[in-house]
Short mmCIF file of C-alpha atoms and ligand atoms in Angstrom, two decimals:
data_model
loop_
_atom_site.label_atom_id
_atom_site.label_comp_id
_atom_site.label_asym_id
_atom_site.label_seq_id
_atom_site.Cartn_x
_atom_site.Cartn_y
_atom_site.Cartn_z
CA UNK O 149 118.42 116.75 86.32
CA UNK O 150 117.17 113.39 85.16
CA UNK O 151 113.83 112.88 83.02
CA UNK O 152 111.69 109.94 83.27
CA UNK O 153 108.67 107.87 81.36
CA UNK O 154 106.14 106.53 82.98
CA UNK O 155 102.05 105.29 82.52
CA UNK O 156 101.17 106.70 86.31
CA UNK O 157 102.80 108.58 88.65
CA UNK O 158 101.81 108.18 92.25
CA UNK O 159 102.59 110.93 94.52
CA UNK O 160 102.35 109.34 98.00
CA UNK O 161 103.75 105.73 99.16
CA UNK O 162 101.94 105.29 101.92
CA UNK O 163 99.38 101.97 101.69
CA UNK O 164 97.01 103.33 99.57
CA UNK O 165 99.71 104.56 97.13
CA UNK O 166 101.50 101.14 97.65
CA UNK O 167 98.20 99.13 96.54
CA UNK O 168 97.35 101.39 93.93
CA UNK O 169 100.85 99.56 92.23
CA UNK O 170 99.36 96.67 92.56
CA UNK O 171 96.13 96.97 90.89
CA UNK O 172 97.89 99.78 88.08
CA UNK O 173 100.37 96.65 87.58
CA UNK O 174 97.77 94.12 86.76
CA UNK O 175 96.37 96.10 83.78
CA UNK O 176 99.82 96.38 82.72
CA UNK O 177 100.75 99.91 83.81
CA UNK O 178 104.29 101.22 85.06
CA UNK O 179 104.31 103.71 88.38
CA UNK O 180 106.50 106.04 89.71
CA UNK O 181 106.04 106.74 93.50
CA UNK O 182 107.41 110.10 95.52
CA UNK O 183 107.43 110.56 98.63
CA UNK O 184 109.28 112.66 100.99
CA UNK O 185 109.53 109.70 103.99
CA UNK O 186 112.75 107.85 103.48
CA UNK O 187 110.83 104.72 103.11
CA UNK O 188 107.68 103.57 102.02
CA UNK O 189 104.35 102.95 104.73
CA UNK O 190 103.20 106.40 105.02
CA UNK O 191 101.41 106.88 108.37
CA UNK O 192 101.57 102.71 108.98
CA UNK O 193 105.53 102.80 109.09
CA UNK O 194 105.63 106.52 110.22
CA UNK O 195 103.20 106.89 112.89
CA UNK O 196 102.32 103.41 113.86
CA UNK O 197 105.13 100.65 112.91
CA UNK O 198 104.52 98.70 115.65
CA UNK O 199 100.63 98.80 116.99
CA UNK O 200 98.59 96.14 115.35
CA UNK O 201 95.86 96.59 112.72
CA UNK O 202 92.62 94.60 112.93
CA UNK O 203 90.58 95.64 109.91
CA UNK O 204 92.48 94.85 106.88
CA UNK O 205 90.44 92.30 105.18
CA UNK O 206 92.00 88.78 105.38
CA UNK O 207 95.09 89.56 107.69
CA UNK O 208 92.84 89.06 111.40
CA UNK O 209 96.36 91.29 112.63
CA UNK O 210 99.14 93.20 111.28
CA UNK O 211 101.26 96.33 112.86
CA UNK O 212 101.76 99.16 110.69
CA UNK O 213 105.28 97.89 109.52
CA UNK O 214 103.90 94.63 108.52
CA UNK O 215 101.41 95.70 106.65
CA UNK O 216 104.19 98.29 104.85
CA UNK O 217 106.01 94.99 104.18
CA UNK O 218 103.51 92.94 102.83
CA UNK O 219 102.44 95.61 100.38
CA UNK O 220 106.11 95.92 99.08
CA UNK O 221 106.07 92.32 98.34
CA UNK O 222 103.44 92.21 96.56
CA UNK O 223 104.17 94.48 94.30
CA UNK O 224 107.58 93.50 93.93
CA UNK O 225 106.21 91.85 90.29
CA UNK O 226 105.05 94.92 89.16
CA UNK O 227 108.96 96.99 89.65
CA UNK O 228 107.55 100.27 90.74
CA UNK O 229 110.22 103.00 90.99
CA UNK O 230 110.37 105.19 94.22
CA UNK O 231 111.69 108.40 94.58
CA UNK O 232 112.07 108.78 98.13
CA UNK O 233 113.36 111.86 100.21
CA UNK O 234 111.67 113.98 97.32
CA UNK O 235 108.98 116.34 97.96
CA UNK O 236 106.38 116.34 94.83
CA UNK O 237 106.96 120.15 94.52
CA UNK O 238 105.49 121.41 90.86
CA UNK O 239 102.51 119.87 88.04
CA UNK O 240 102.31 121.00 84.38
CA UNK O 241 100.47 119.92 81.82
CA UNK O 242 102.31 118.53 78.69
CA UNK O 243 101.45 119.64 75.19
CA UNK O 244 100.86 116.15 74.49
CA UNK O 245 98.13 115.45 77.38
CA UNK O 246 100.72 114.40 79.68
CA UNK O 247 101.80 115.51 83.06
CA UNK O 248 105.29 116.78 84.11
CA UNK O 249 105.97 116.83 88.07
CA UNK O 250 108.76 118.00 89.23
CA UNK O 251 110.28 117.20 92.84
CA UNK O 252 112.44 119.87 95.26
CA UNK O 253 115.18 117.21 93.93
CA UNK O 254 114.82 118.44 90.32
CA UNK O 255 113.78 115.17 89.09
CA UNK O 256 111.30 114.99 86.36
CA UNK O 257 108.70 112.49 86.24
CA UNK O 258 106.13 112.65 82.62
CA UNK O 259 103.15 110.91 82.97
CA UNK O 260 99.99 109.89 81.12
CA UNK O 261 98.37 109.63 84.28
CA UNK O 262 98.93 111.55 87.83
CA UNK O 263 97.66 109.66 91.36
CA UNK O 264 97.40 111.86 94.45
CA UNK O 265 97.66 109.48 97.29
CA UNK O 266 99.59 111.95 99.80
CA UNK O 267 97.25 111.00 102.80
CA UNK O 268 97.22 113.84 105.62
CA UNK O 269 99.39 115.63 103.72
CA UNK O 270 103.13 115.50 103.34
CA UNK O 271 105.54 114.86 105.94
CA UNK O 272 107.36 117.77 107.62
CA UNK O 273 110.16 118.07 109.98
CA UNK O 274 109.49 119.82 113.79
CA UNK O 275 112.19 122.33 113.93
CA UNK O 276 113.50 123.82 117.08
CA UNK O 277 113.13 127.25 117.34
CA UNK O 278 116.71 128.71 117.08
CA UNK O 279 117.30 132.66 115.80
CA UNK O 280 119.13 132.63 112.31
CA UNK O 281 118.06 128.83 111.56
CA UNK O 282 116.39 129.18 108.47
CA UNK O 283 119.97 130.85 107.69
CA UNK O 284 121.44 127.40 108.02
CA UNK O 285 119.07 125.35 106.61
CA UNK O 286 120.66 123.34 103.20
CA UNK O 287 124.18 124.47 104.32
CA UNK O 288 124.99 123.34 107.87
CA UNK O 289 121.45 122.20 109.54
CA UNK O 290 119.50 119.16 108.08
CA UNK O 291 116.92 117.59 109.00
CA UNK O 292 117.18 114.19 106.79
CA UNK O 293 120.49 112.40 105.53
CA UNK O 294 120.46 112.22 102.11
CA UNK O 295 124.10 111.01 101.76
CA UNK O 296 126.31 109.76 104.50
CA UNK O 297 129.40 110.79 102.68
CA UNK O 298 128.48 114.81 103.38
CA UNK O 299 128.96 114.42 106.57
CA UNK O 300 132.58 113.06 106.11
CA UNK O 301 135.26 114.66 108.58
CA UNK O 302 132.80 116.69 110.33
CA UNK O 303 131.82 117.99 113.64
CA UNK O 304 128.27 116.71 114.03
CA UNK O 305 125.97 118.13 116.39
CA UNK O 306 122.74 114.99 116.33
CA UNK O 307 119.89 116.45 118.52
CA UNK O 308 116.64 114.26 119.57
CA UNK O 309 116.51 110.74 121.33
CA UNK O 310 114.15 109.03 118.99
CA UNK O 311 114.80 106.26 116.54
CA UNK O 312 116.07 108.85 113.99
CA UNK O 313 118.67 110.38 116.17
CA UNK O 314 119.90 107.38 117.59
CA UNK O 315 120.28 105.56 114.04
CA UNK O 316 121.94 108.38 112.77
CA UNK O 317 124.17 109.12 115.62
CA UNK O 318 125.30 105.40 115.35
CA UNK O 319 125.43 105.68 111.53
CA UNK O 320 127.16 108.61 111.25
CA UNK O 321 129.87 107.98 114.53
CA UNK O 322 132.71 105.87 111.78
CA UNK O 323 132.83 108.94 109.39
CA UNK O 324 132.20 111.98 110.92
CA UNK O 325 135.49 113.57 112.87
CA UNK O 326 132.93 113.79 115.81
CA UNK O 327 129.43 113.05 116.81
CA UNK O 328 127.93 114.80 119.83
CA UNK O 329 124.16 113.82 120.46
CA UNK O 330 122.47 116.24 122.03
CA UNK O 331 118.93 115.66 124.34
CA UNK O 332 117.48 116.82 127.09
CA UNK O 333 117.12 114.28 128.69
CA UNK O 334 119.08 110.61 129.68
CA UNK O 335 116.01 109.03 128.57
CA UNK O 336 115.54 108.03 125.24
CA UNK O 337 112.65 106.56 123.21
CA UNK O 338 115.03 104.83 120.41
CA UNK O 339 115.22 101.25 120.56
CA UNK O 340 117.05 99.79 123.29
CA UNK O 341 119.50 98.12 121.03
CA UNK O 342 120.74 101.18 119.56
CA UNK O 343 121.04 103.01 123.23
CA UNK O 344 123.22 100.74 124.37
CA UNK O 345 125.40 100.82 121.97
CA UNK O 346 125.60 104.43 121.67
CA UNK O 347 126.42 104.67 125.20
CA UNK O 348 129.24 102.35 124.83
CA UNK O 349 130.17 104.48 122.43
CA UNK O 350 130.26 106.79 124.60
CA UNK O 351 132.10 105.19 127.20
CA UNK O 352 134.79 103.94 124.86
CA UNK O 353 135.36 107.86 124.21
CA UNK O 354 133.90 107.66 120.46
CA UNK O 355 131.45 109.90 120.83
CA UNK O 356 129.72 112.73 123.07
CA UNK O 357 126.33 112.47 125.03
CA UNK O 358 125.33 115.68 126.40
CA UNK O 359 122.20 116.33 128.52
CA UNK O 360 121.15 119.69 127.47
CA UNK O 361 118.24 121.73 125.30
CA UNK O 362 119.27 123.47 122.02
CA UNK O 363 119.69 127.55 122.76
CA UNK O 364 121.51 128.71 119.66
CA UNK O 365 123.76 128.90 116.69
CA UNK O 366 126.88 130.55 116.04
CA UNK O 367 128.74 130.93 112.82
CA UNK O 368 128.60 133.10 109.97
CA UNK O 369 127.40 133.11 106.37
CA UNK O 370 125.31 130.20 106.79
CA UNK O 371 128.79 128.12 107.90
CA UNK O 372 127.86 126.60 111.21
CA UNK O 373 130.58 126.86 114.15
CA UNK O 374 129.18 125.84 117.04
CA UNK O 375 125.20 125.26 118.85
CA UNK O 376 124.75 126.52 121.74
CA UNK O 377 123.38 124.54 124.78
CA UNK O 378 121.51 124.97 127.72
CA UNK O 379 120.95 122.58 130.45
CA UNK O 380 119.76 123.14 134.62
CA UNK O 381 123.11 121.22 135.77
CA UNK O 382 125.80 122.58 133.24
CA UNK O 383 123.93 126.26 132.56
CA UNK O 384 125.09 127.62 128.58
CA UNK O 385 127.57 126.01 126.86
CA UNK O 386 128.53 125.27 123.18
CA UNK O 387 129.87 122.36 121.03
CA UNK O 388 131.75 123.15 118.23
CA UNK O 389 129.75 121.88 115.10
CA UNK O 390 130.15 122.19 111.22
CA UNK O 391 126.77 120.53 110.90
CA UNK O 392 123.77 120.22 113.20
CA UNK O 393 121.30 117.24 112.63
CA UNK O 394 117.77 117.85 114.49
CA UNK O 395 115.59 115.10 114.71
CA UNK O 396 112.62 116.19 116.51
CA UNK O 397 109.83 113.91 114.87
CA UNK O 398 107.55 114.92 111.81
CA UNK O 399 104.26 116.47 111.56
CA UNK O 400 102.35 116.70 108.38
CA UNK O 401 100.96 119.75 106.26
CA UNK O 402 99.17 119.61 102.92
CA UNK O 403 102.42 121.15 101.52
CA UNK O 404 103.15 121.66 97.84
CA UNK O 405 99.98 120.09 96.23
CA UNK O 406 97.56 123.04 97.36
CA UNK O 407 99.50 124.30 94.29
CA UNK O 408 99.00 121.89 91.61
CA UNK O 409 95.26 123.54 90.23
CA UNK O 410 92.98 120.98 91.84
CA UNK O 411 89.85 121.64 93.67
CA UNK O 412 89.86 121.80 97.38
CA UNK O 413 87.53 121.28 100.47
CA UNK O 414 89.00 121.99 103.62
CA UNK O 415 92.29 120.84 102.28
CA UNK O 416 90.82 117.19 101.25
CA UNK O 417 90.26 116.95 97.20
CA UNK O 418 86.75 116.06 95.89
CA UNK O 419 86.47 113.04 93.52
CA UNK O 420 83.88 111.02 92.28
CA UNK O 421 82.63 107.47 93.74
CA UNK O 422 82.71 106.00 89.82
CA UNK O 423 86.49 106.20 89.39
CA UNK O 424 87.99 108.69 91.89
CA UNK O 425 89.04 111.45 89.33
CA UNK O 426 89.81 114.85 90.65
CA UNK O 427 87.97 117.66 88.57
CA UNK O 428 90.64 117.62 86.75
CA UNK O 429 90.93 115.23 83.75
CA UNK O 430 93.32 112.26 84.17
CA UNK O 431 94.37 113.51 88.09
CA UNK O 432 93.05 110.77 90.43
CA UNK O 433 93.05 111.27 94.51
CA UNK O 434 92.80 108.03 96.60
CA UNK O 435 92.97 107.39 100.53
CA UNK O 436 93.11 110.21 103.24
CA UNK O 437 93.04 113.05 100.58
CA UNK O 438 90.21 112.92 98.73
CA UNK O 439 86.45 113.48 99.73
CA UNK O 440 82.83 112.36 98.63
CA UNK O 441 79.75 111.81 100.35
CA UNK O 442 79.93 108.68 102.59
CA UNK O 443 84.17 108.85 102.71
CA UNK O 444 85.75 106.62 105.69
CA UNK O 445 89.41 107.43 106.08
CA UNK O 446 90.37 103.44 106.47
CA UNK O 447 93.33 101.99 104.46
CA UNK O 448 90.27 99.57 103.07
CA UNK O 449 88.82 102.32 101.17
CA UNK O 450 91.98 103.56 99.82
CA UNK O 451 92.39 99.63 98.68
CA UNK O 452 88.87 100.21 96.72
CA UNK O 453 89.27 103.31 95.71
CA UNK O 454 92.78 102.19 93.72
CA UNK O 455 91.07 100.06 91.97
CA UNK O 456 88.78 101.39 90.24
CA UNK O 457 91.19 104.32 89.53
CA UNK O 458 93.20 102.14 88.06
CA UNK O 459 90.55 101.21 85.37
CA UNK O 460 90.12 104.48 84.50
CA UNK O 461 93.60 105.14 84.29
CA UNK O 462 94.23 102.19 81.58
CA UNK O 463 91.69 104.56 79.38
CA UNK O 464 93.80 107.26 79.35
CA UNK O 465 97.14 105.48 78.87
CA UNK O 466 95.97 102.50 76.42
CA UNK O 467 93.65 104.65 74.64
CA UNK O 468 91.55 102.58 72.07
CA UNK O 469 92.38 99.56 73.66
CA UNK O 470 89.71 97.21 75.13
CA UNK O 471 90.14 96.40 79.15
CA UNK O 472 89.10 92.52 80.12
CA UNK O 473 87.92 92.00 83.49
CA UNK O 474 89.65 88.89 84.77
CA UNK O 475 90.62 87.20 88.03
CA UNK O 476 94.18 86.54 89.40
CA UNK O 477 92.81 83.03 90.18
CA UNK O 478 92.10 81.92 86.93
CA UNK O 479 93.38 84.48 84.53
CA UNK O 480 96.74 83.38 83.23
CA UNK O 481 97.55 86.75 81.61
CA UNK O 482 97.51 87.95 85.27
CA UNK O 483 99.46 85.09 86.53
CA UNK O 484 102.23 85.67 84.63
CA UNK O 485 101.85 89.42 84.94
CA UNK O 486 102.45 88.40 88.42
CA UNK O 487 105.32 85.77 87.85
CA UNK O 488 103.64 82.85 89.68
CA UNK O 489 103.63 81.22 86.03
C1 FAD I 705 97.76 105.85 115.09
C2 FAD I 705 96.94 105.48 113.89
C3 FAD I 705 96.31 104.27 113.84
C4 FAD I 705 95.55 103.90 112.71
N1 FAD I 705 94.93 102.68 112.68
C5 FAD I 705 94.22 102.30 111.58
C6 FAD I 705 93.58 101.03 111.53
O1 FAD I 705 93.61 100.26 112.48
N2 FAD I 705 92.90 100.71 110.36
C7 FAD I 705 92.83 101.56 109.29
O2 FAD I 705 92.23 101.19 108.27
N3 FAD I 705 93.43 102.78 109.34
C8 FAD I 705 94.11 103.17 110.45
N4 FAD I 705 94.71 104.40 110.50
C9 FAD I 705 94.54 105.29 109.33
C10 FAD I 705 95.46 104.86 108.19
O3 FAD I 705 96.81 104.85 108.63
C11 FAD I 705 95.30 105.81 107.02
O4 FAD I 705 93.95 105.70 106.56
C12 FAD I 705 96.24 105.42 105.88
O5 FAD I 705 97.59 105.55 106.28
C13 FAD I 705 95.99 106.29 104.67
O6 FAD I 705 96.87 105.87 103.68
P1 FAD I 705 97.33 106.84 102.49
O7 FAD I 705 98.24 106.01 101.65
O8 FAD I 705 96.11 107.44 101.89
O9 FAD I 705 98.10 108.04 103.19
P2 FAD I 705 99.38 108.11 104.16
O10 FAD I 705 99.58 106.85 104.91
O11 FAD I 705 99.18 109.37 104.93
O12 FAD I 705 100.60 108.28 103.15
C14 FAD I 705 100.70 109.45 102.37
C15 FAD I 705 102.14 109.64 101.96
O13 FAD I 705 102.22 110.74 101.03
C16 FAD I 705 103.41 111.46 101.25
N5 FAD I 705 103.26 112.79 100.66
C17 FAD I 705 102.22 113.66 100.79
N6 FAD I 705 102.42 114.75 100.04
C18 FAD I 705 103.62 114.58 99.43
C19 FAD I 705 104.39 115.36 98.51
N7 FAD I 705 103.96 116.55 98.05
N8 FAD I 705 105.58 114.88 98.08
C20 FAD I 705 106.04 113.67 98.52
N9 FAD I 705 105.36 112.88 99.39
C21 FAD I 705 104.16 113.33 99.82
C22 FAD I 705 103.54 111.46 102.77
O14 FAD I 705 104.89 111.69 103.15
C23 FAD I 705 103.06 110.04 103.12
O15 FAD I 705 104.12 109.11 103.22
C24 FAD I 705 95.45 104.79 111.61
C25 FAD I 705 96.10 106.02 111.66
C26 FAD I 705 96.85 106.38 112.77
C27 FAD I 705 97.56 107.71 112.80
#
């Protein structure tokens, strides 16, 4: 379990969460980011990578990735750590005012100061609907790769024919002993790049491509065997399989923060319009999640909405100290805060 110190943690790294680094950064305050995507963007790199955006101020158009992009670099000055592939599972309060979260990773983040910028809620996988899964789950199905090297000399069953399951399919092909992708259909919506080289793959005899639907598992204390397939042209069959990899898109649920103690309204959290502060002391909600009167769930108003958060948040982690108001184009504080001088 590893411990760390920070001003703010940000649960969330989607653009709001992102920006909120940004502005945090200027007054001098270190972040911490989780978020359960494997990369940063939220909904912009998750949803929407490549449709354009029209209505961020400045940038006339963008696609989601872009923007994702653009944010990253600038707050590159500002070093923000991420904890990604980490659900934001548990919140305590400190004896000394601070926060503890906790993530399903059992890392521990204390913080003066906690941001809720998880958006619609936190990214989930679809599962298929297999009898005995959940008996699987964490031993032999997964539905993320946290480390290549587990998969090492094993039968890999990779079902799906999106990005995901063609990146990992190709990723995985050198170091597993096999890699069968699974879909049920020979139609794929991955890039086109990655298709073709998975079906000369294929061809070469380094890997299987079967046309087929998922029906079942087989195995015993949670040790996988073999998944059972079903397809019109080939009827039942099975592929023997020490692993199973389904990659059947995301959908998101509020998840774990329903639990941390803060007010709710129809799973959006209340704040104010002076600083965005939950009802609870020293918890801030920005973007999608929160709620007031007026609220227009644009990545504009998240931008806003960090911003004056993050003044308030510089009173609760530089307590006593007096907070200039300055401008990045003629402060030179800022600028070097920034590393342009
Ligand atoms: C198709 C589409 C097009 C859009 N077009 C526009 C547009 O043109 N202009 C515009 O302004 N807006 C647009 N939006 C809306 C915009 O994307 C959202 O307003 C914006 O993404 C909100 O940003 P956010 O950072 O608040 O939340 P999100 O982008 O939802 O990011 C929240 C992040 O929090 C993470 N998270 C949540 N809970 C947890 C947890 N417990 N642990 C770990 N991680 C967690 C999630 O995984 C996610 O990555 C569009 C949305 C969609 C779907």
């Amino acid at each position: 379990m590893s411990t760390h110190e920070t001003d703010v943690v940000i649960v969330g790294a989607g653009p709001v969460g992102l920006f909120a680094v940004f502005e945090l950064g200027l007054l001098g305050l270190k972040t911490h980011l989780v978020d359960i995507l494997d990369r940063p963007g939220g909904q912009c790199a998750e949803l929407y990578p490549e449709k354009p955006i029209y209505d961020i101020p400045g940038i006339p158009i963008c696609t989601g990735q872009e923007l994702t992009d653009r944010l990253m670099e600038q707050i590159k000055p500002f070093d923000p750590v991420f904890h990604l592939q980490e659900m934001a599972e548990k919140l305590e309060k400190l004896p000394d005012e601070r926060w503890r979260l906790t993530t399903d990773q059992g890392v521990v983040i204390d913080a003066r100061v906690v941001v809720i910028a998880a958006g619609g809620g936190s990214f989930v996988p679809k599962k298929p609907h297999l009898d005995g899964l959940e008996t699987y789950e964490d031993t032999s199905v997964f539905y993320a790769v946290r480390k290549i090297d587990a998969f090492r000399g094993k039968r890999v069953v990779i079902a799906g024919g999106g990005d995901s399951a063609l990146d990992w399919a190709l990723n995985l092909q050198p170091v597993a002993e096999r890699v069968t992708l699974v879909h049920h259909r020979d139609g794929f919506r991955a890039a086109p790049a990655s298709v073709q080289r998975m079906r000369q793959l294929v061809d070469a005899g380094e890997m299987d491509f079967k046309i087929a639907q998922l029906a079942g598992l087989e195995g015993a204390d949670g040790k996988l065997q073999s998944v059972k397939t079903k397809s019109k042209e080939e009827g039942e069959g099975a592929v023997p399989a020490d692993a199973l990899l389904p990659f059947f898109g995301l959908t998101m649920k509020l998840g774990p923060i329903a639990e941390f103690g803060l007010n709710f309204e129809e799973n959006l959290i209340p704040v104010d319009t002076e600083k965005f502060e939950t009802s609870t002391p020293s918890i801030f909600a920005i973007g999608d999640i929160n709620i007031y009167p007026g609220k227009l769930k644009l990545i504009l108003s998240g931008f806003h909405e960090g911003a004056l958060m993050a003044q308030a948040a510089f009173a609760y982690c530089r307590p006593g100290e007096r907070l200039r108001f300055q401008y990045t184009t003629s402060s030179s504080e800022l600028q070097k805060k920034l590393g342009v001088r």
